[in-house]
Amino acid sequence: MKEMPPTSTAEQNIFQYMDFYAKYPNIRLFTGKKVYVLHEKVREYLQQKTADDEAQKKLHGNFIWKLKKYYGTPFQKEAIGLIHANIKNLNLSDQDKLNYLNYLLSTKVYMRFDLSFFKKLSQTAISTSAQKLQAQHVFYKMKTLLEKKQKNKAEYVEAFQKFEPFLQNFAAQTRAVSYKMLGEFAETYFQAGLQNEYKEISMQPLVELMQHTSALAAAQSPQLFAAEFSQPDTNPKIDKKAAFVLLKAYHAFAAKNEKTTAGNWNLHHALTTLFCDIVQNFDYSAADVKNLRKALGLKNGSGRHQSRLYEMGLTIQRAYNQSHARGMSTRHKTVQDIFKNTNSRWD
């Protein structure tokens, strides 16, 4: 339970005011000028001068934590409205952001909060051990809530839109990612892409996680005399095993959801683009691309499903061929026609 600092007179007046009107929801005493008065009191309270930034964060954090007593009452809408009206001015600590997000996801009212509040709570550092642990709790809560909404596409899309800012920040800041965590994160994004049939979901968070796996960090750890005998590689590193596992996971996901994915080109296009970017911009060789394509299966697989996955592999191969030196004209700096859209011997 969060420990609250001493209550000021101004804060005491605000909550006495709210307590009074929360008692009479059926009579609707809280209307017209009363609403304006409360909002003005809260605005002035949150914008008051404080000793420093930390003091302001404590004041704002204390205020939103005290509002939660109304979330289970008929005064819920009015309490949430006070947060929405002050989103831009709320100054919260990283601890309060993570803790409050974790708390909201444990309630039945989290969907009543606007995207703007979820964005505010998602703008947090994830650097200390405590923050990393709390962020993981938040991720798994989000994953569970999304899984429960899979049968209601509209609710799923709305929930993912609110969760996406946190998921993006989580992927950008998380380090030493396990393959298990990457797989669970990818599954969430595959499902989101499947549900959002009219909007392409950015898969960039998956790239960021593949750049920060535990295995890659271990492989890049300094070795004695390594710098003397190795040539520096200017291309950024990515965990190639993780990329293979992720592409293989999409193969399995597409097969399991064949009827749904058949008409959803957004998800397929997003992942095709993702892997084209990976083989073009990271430390991939022709052999690496050949190995990566094995995750998608051979041409002689059964049905339209396998045919589409095989074509995905061809597109990835072509992207690699067109971005590398093989077949490059020194005069025109373009890929010669003989090498355009060609397949590897693996085909």
Tab-separated table of C-alpha atoms in Angstrom:
chain	number	residue	atom	x	y	z
A	1	MET	CA	0.000	0.000	0.000
A	2	LYS	CA	1.371	3.403	-0.991
A	3	GLU	CA	2.246	5.579	2.010
A	4	MET	CA	0.555	8.985	1.726
A	5	PRO	CA	2.183	12.244	2.846
A	6	PRO	CA	0.281	14.549	5.225
A	7	THR	CA	-2.894	16.010	3.712
A	8	SER	CA	-2.899	19.777	3.053
A	9	THR	CA	-5.902	21.982	3.767
A	10	ALA	CA	-6.534	22.536	0.034
A	11	GLU	CA	-6.448	18.804	-0.652
A	12	GLN	CA	-8.679	18.101	2.331
A	13	ASN	CA	-11.254	20.584	1.011
A	14	ILE	CA	-11.239	18.958	-2.429
A	15	PHE	CA	-11.883	15.461	-1.114
A	16	GLN	CA	-14.515	16.641	1.368
A	17	TYR	CA	-16.237	18.320	-1.568
A	18	MET	CA	-16.045	15.089	-3.603
A	19	ASP	CA	-17.143	12.892	-0.688
A	20	PHE	CA	-20.279	14.992	-0.238
A	21	TYR	CA	-21.442	14.777	-3.864
A	22	ALA	CA	-20.437	11.126	-4.190
A	23	LYS	CA	-23.070	10.291	-1.542
A	24	TYR	CA	-25.966	11.475	-3.710
A	25	PRO	CA	-25.512	10.011	-7.216
A	26	ASN	CA	-29.240	9.439	-7.737
A	27	ILE	CA	-30.240	13.015	-6.836
A	28	ARG	CA	-27.551	14.395	-9.164
A	29	LEU	CA	-26.510	17.306	-6.998
A	30	PHE	CA	-23.175	17.378	-8.806
A	31	THR	CA	-24.183	19.312	-11.939
A	32	GLY	CA	-23.657	22.682	-13.583
A	33	LYS	CA	-21.623	25.151	-11.550
A	34	LYS	CA	-20.663	22.480	-8.987
A	35	VAL	CA	-18.674	20.644	-11.668
A	36	TYR	CA	-16.854	23.833	-12.667
A	37	VAL	CA	-16.010	24.656	-9.038
A	38	LEU	CA	-14.472	21.237	-8.418
A	39	HIS	CA	-12.395	21.313	-11.605
A	40	GLU	CA	-11.086	24.772	-10.761
A	41	LYS	CA	-10.137	23.661	-7.238
A	42	VAL	CA	-8.245	20.670	-8.575
A	43	ARG	CA	-6.509	22.675	-11.308
A	44	GLU	CA	-5.326	25.302	-8.817
A	45	TYR	CA	-4.203	22.605	-6.392
A	46	LEU	CA	-2.109	20.766	-8.990
A	47	GLN	CA	-0.576	23.975	-10.351
A	48	GLN	CA	0.435	25.418	-6.984
A	49	LYS	CA	4.086	26.281	-6.453
A	50	THR	CA	6.223	23.611	-4.818
A	51	ALA	CA	9.739	23.611	-3.416
A	52	ASP	CA	11.117	21.586	-6.334
A	53	ASP	CA	10.266	19.020	-9.021
A	54	GLU	CA	10.328	16.121	-6.574
A	55	ALA	CA	7.851	17.865	-4.288
A	56	GLN	CA	5.505	18.422	-7.210
A	57	LYS	CA	5.736	14.751	-8.215
A	58	LYS	CA	4.815	13.723	-4.673
A	59	LEU	CA	1.856	16.124	-4.650
A	60	HIS	CA	0.524	14.912	-8.010
A	61	GLY	CA	1.147	11.255	-7.210
A	62	ASN	CA	-0.599	11.586	-3.855
A	63	PHE	CA	-3.613	13.156	-5.581
A	64	ILE	CA	-4.174	10.431	-8.204
A	65	TRP	CA	-3.708	7.652	-5.639
A	66	LYS	CA	-6.410	9.193	-3.443
A	67	LEU	CA	-8.789	9.331	-6.413
A	68	LYS	CA	-8.879	5.539	-6.632
A	69	LYS	CA	-11.333	5.374	-3.698
A	70	TYR	CA	-14.006	6.635	-6.132
A	71	TYR	CA	-13.357	4.170	-8.973
A	72	GLY	CA	-15.732	1.630	-7.465
A	73	THR	CA	-18.499	4.168	-6.762
A	74	PRO	CA	-21.149	5.972	-8.847
A	75	PHE	CA	-18.810	8.999	-8.721
A	76	GLN	CA	-16.305	7.070	-10.848
A	77	LYS	CA	-16.898	9.045	-14.057
A	78	GLU	CA	-16.317	12.378	-12.300
A	79	ALA	CA	-13.110	11.158	-10.620
A	80	ILE	CA	-11.676	9.850	-13.884
A	81	GLY	CA	-12.698	13.125	-15.547
A	82	LEU	CA	-10.471	15.038	-13.124
A	83	ILE	CA	-7.469	13.040	-14.310
A	84	HIS	CA	-8.304	13.505	-17.983
A	85	ALA	CA	-8.737	17.259	-17.508
A	86	ASN	CA	-5.222	17.561	-16.025
A	87	ILE	CA	-3.227	15.104	-18.154
A	88	LYS	CA	-0.870	17.732	-19.571
A	89	ASN	CA	-0.062	19.162	-16.142
A	90	LEU	CA	0.392	15.881	-14.271
A	91	ASN	CA	3.997	15.427	-13.173
A	92	LEU	CA	4.484	11.891	-11.878
A	93	SER	CA	7.518	9.947	-10.719
A	94	ASP	CA	8.585	6.803	-12.594
A	95	GLN	CA	7.614	4.745	-9.569
A	96	ASP	CA	4.108	6.211	-9.483
A	97	LYS	CA	3.681	5.691	-13.228
A	98	LEU	CA	4.584	2.007	-13.121
A	99	ASN	CA	2.720	1.331	-9.885
A	100	TYR	CA	-0.418	3.129	-11.034
A	101	LEU	CA	-0.433	1.360	-14.387
A	102	ASN	CA	0.002	-1.955	-12.591
A	103	TYR	CA	-2.854	-1.029	-10.255
A	104	LEU	CA	-5.236	0.063	-13.033
A	105	LEU	CA	-4.780	-3.197	-14.935
A	106	SER	CA	-5.955	-5.040	-11.813
A	107	THR	CA	-9.274	-3.155	-11.798
A	108	LYS	CA	-12.422	-3.401	-13.888
A	109	VAL	CA	-12.320	0.271	-14.854
A	110	TYR	CA	-9.007	0.492	-16.737
A	111	MET	CA	-10.769	0.757	-20.112
A	112	ARG	CA	-12.545	3.938	-18.977
A	113	PHE	CA	-9.265	5.843	-18.987
A	114	ASP	CA	-8.237	7.671	-22.147
A	115	LEU	CA	-5.274	6.802	-24.343
A	116	SER	CA	-3.671	10.056	-23.161
A	117	PHE	CA	-3.425	8.746	-19.599
A	118	PHE	CA	-1.944	5.454	-20.726
A	119	LYS	CA	0.640	7.417	-22.721
A	120	LYS	CA	1.465	9.472	-19.635
A	121	LEU	CA	1.937	6.363	-17.479
A	122	SER	CA	4.011	4.686	-20.204
A	123	GLN	CA	6.612	7.472	-20.307
A	124	THR	CA	8.744	5.926	-17.627
A	125	ALA	CA	12.319	4.781	-17.131
A	126	ILE	CA	12.927	1.025	-16.918
A	127	SER	CA	16.478	0.908	-15.645
A	128	THR	CA	16.590	-0.329	-12.042
A	129	SER	CA	15.929	-3.939	-11.039
A	130	ALA	CA	12.686	-2.908	-9.332
A	131	GLN	CA	11.486	-1.050	-12.427
A	132	LYS	CA	12.339	-3.993	-14.681
A	133	LEU	CA	10.412	-6.394	-12.451
A	134	GLN	CA	7.400	-4.080	-12.247
A	135	ALA	CA	7.463	-3.515	-16.015
A	136	GLN	CA	7.401	-7.272	-16.589
A	137	HIS	CA	4.378	-7.589	-14.286
A	138	VAL	CA	2.644	-4.883	-16.320
A	139	PHE	CA	3.480	-6.634	-19.608
A	140	TYR	CA	2.077	-9.972	-18.448
A	141	LYS	CA	-1.095	-8.306	-17.161
A	142	MET	CA	-1.567	-6.625	-20.525
A	143	LYS	CA	-0.948	-9.896	-22.355
A	144	THR	CA	-3.539	-11.692	-20.207
A	145	LEU	CA	-6.138	-8.943	-20.651
A	146	LEU	CA	-5.652	-8.962	-24.426
A	147	GLU	CA	-6.039	-12.738	-24.563
A	148	LYS	CA	-9.390	-12.429	-22.796
A	149	LYS	CA	-10.612	-9.983	-25.451
A	150	GLN	CA	-9.731	-12.027	-28.532
A	151	LYS	CA	-13.364	-12.930	-29.194
A	152	ASN	CA	-14.379	-9.255	-29.240
A	153	LYS	CA	-12.347	-7.573	-31.969
A	154	ALA	CA	-13.508	-4.026	-31.201
A	155	GLU	CA	-12.580	-4.292	-27.514
A	156	TYR	CA	-9.263	-5.950	-28.381
A	157	VAL	CA	-8.290	-3.186	-30.797
A	158	GLU	CA	-9.207	-0.482	-28.274
A	159	ALA	CA	-7.244	-2.185	-25.478
A	160	PHE	CA	-4.142	-2.743	-27.626
A	161	GLN	CA	-4.189	0.893	-28.720
A	162	LYS	CA	-4.017	1.912	-25.057
A	163	PHE	CA	-1.347	-0.653	-24.205
A	164	GLU	CA	0.855	-0.019	-27.249
A	165	PRO	CA	2.731	3.033	-25.857
A	166	PHE	CA	3.888	0.978	-22.873
A	167	LEU	CA	4.818	-2.029	-25.040
A	168	GLN	CA	6.902	0.207	-27.305
A	169	ASN	CA	8.703	1.757	-24.344
A	170	PHE	CA	9.189	-1.669	-22.745
A	171	ALA	CA	10.860	-2.997	-25.908
A	172	ALA	CA	13.041	0.101	-26.314
A	173	GLN	CA	14.424	-0.023	-22.772
A	174	THR	CA	14.493	-3.704	-21.816
A	175	ARG	CA	17.884	-5.396	-21.856
A	176	ALA	CA	19.060	-9.015	-21.529
A	177	VAL	CA	15.858	-10.359	-23.076
A	178	SER	CA	15.312	-14.115	-22.861
A	179	TYR	CA	14.044	-16.094	-25.862
A	180	LYS	CA	10.973	-16.939	-23.796
A	181	MET	CA	10.169	-13.271	-23.238
A	182	LEU	CA	10.779	-12.470	-26.906
A	183	GLY	CA	8.432	-15.283	-27.939
A	184	GLU	CA	5.674	-14.085	-25.631
A	185	PHE	CA	6.091	-10.506	-26.803
A	186	ALA	CA	6.028	-11.598	-30.452
A	187	GLU	CA	2.885	-13.655	-29.862
A	188	THR	CA	1.180	-10.537	-28.499
A	189	TYR	CA	2.169	-8.549	-31.589
A	190	PHE	CA	1.143	-11.326	-33.996
A	191	GLN	CA	-2.283	-11.436	-32.381
A	192	ALA	CA	-2.545	-7.638	-32.450
A	193	GLY	CA	-1.709	-7.626	-36.145
A	194	LEU	CA	-4.340	-10.295	-36.733
A	195	GLN	CA	-7.044	-8.395	-34.853
A	196	ASN	CA	-6.217	-5.029	-36.454
A	197	GLU	CA	-7.218	-6.040	-39.956
A	198	TYR	CA	-7.610	-2.416	-41.119
A	199	LYS	CA	-4.402	-1.053	-39.594
A	200	GLU	CA	-0.835	-2.263	-39.899
A	201	ILE	CA	0.834	-2.657	-36.507
A	202	SER	CA	4.479	-1.598	-36.369
A	203	MET	CA	6.733	-4.552	-35.568
A	204	GLN	CA	9.700	-2.329	-34.687
A	205	PRO	CA	9.550	-3.338	-30.986
A	206	LEU	CA	10.438	-6.901	-32.051
A	207	VAL	CA	13.608	-5.622	-33.755
A	208	GLU	CA	14.594	-3.728	-30.612
A	209	LEU	CA	14.158	-6.829	-28.459
A	210	MET	CA	16.214	-8.950	-30.891
A	211	GLN	CA	19.024	-6.425	-30.536
A	212	HIS	CA	19.081	-6.850	-26.766
A	213	THR	CA	18.799	-10.571	-26.051
A	214	SER	CA	20.797	-12.203	-23.286
A	215	ALA	CA	22.516	-14.468	-25.809
A	216	LEU	CA	23.654	-11.553	-27.983
A	217	ALA	CA	24.959	-9.647	-24.970
A	218	ALA	CA	26.996	-12.708	-23.931
A	219	ALA	CA	28.389	-13.130	-27.463
A	220	GLN	CA	29.435	-9.484	-27.577
A	221	SER	CA	31.196	-9.492	-24.203
A	222	PRO	CA	34.850	-8.376	-24.577
A	223	GLN	CA	37.378	-11.133	-25.158
A	224	LEU	CA	41.107	-10.878	-24.391
A	225	PHE	CA	43.063	-9.815	-27.524
A	226	ALA	CA	39.864	-9.995	-29.612
A	227	ALA	CA	40.270	-6.446	-30.924
A	228	GLU	CA	43.765	-7.253	-32.271
A	229	PHE	CA	42.639	-10.105	-34.524
A	230	SER	CA	39.146	-9.114	-35.630
A	231	GLN	CA	37.969	-6.632	-38.216
A	232	PRO	CA	35.430	-4.068	-36.977
A	233	ASP	CA	31.919	-4.586	-38.370
A	234	THR	CA	30.047	-1.377	-39.129
A	235	ASN	CA	26.671	-3.095	-39.377
A	236	PRO	CA	24.555	-3.205	-36.198
A	237	LYS	CA	24.209	-6.585	-34.527
A	238	ILE	CA	21.038	-8.602	-34.104
A	239	ASP	CA	20.434	-12.007	-32.542
A	240	LYS	CA	20.152	-14.174	-35.673
A	241	LYS	CA	18.943	-17.198	-33.749
A	242	ALA	CA	16.179	-15.061	-32.246
A	243	ALA	CA	15.240	-13.822	-35.732
A	244	PHE	CA	15.050	-17.414	-36.991
A	245	VAL	CA	12.954	-18.517	-34.001
A	246	LEU	CA	10.643	-15.535	-34.415
A	247	LEU	CA	10.113	-16.189	-38.136
A	248	LYS	CA	9.482	-19.854	-37.401
A	249	ALA	CA	6.958	-18.794	-34.747
A	250	TYR	CA	5.140	-16.704	-37.356
A	251	HIS	CA	5.075	-19.755	-39.650
A	252	ALA	CA	3.375	-21.742	-36.871
A	253	PHE	CA	1.041	-18.864	-36.004
A	254	ALA	CA	-0.028	-18.416	-39.628
A	255	ALA	CA	-0.682	-22.156	-39.951
A	256	LYS	CA	-2.744	-22.226	-36.745
A	257	ASN	CA	-4.783	-19.196	-37.849
A	258	GLU	CA	-4.791	-19.977	-41.566
A	259	LYS	CA	-8.427	-18.983	-42.186
A	260	THR	CA	-8.009	-15.633	-40.452
A	261	THR	CA	-4.560	-14.741	-41.787
A	262	ALA	CA	-5.537	-15.591	-45.377
A	263	GLY	CA	-7.479	-12.352	-45.719
A	264	ASN	CA	-5.249	-10.236	-43.487
A	265	TRP	CA	-2.439	-8.804	-45.569
A	266	ASN	CA	-1.507	-6.128	-43.048
A	267	LEU	CA	0.120	-8.555	-40.615
A	268	HIS	CA	1.849	-10.456	-43.420
A	269	HIS	CA	3.118	-7.238	-45.000
A	270	ALA	CA	4.334	-5.834	-41.662
A	271	LEU	CA	6.404	-8.943	-40.917
A	272	THR	CA	7.711	-9.224	-44.479
A	273	THR	CA	8.859	-5.601	-44.295
A	274	LEU	CA	10.386	-6.249	-40.871
A	275	PHE	CA	12.590	-9.102	-42.102
A	276	CYS	CA	13.489	-7.296	-45.322
A	277	ASP	CA	14.794	-4.440	-43.175
A	278	ILE	CA	16.681	-6.880	-40.942
A	279	VAL	CA	18.594	-8.597	-43.776
A	280	GLN	CA	19.344	-5.224	-45.389
A	281	ASN	CA	20.484	-3.254	-42.358
A	282	PHE	CA	21.988	-5.759	-39.923
A	283	ASP	CA	25.022	-8.044	-40.063
A	284	TYR	CA	23.514	-10.626	-42.440
A	285	SER	CA	25.438	-12.628	-45.022
A	286	ALA	CA	24.024	-14.560	-47.985
A	287	ALA	CA	24.363	-17.764	-45.946
A	288	ASP	CA	22.482	-16.166	-43.032
A	289	VAL	CA	19.593	-15.206	-45.321
A	290	LYS	CA	19.509	-18.703	-46.774
A	291	ASN	CA	19.279	-20.145	-43.269
A	292	LEU	CA	16.611	-17.619	-42.254
A	293	ARG	CA	14.398	-18.639	-45.170
A	294	LYS	CA	14.390	-22.236	-43.961
A	295	ALA	CA	12.054	-21.127	-41.169
A	296	LEU	CA	9.383	-20.475	-43.809
A	297	GLY	CA	9.507	-23.896	-45.429
A	298	LEU	CA	10.038	-25.161	-48.982
A	299	LYS	CA	8.176	-24.288	-52.171
A	300	ASN	CA	6.544	-27.705	-52.452
A	301	GLY	CA	4.564	-27.272	-49.219
A	302	SER	CA	0.824	-27.848	-49.279
A	303	GLY	CA	-1.805	-25.211	-50.006
A	304	ARG	CA	-1.992	-21.451	-50.565
A	305	HIS	CA	-0.837	-20.866	-47.001
A	306	GLN	CA	2.595	-22.385	-47.617
A	307	SER	CA	2.819	-20.748	-51.012
A	308	ARG	CA	2.376	-17.315	-49.445
A	309	LEU	CA	5.038	-18.019	-46.829
A	310	TYR	CA	7.436	-19.197	-49.534
A	311	GLU	CA	6.816	-15.967	-51.469
A	312	MET	CA	7.606	-14.095	-48.255
A	313	GLY	CA	10.994	-15.821	-48.227
A	314	LEU	CA	11.608	-14.834	-51.849
A	315	THR	CA	10.819	-11.200	-51.039
A	316	ILE	CA	13.299	-11.269	-48.147
A	317	GLN	CA	15.945	-12.806	-50.452
A	318	ARG	CA	15.374	-10.138	-53.105
A	319	ALA	CA	15.630	-7.373	-50.526
A	320	TYR	CA	19.003	-8.741	-49.457
A	321	ASN	CA	20.254	-9.156	-53.054
A	322	GLN	CA	19.314	-5.597	-53.979
A	323	SER	CA	21.018	-4.016	-50.983
A	324	HIS	CA	24.376	-5.764	-51.115
A	325	ALA	CA	27.448	-5.454	-53.322
A	326	ARG	CA	26.769	-8.592	-55.364
A	327	GLY	CA	25.879	-7.449	-58.859
A	328	MET	CA	26.422	-3.761	-58.118
A	329	SER	CA	27.419	-1.559	-61.048
A	330	THR	CA	30.295	0.738	-60.010
A	331	ARG	CA	29.322	3.205	-62.712
A	332	HIS	CA	25.624	3.552	-61.988
A	333	LYS	CA	25.507	2.297	-58.362
A	334	THR	CA	22.459	0.192	-59.175
A	335	VAL	CA	21.758	-3.519	-59.076
A	336	GLN	CA	22.285	-5.103	-62.488
A	337	ASP	CA	19.173	-6.674	-64.002
A	338	ILE	CA	20.665	-10.139	-63.999
A	339	PHE	CA	20.675	-10.106	-60.199
A	340	LYS	CA	17.314	-8.421	-59.633
A	341	ASN	CA	14.614	-10.646	-58.155
A	342	THR	CA	16.826	-13.712	-58.438
A	343	ASN	CA	16.512	-16.653	-56.089
A	344	SER	CA	19.339	-18.365	-54.291
A	345	ARG	CA	20.445	-21.923	-55.059
A	346	TRP	CA	18.524	-22.972	-51.976
A	347	ASP	CA	15.322	-22.518	-54.014
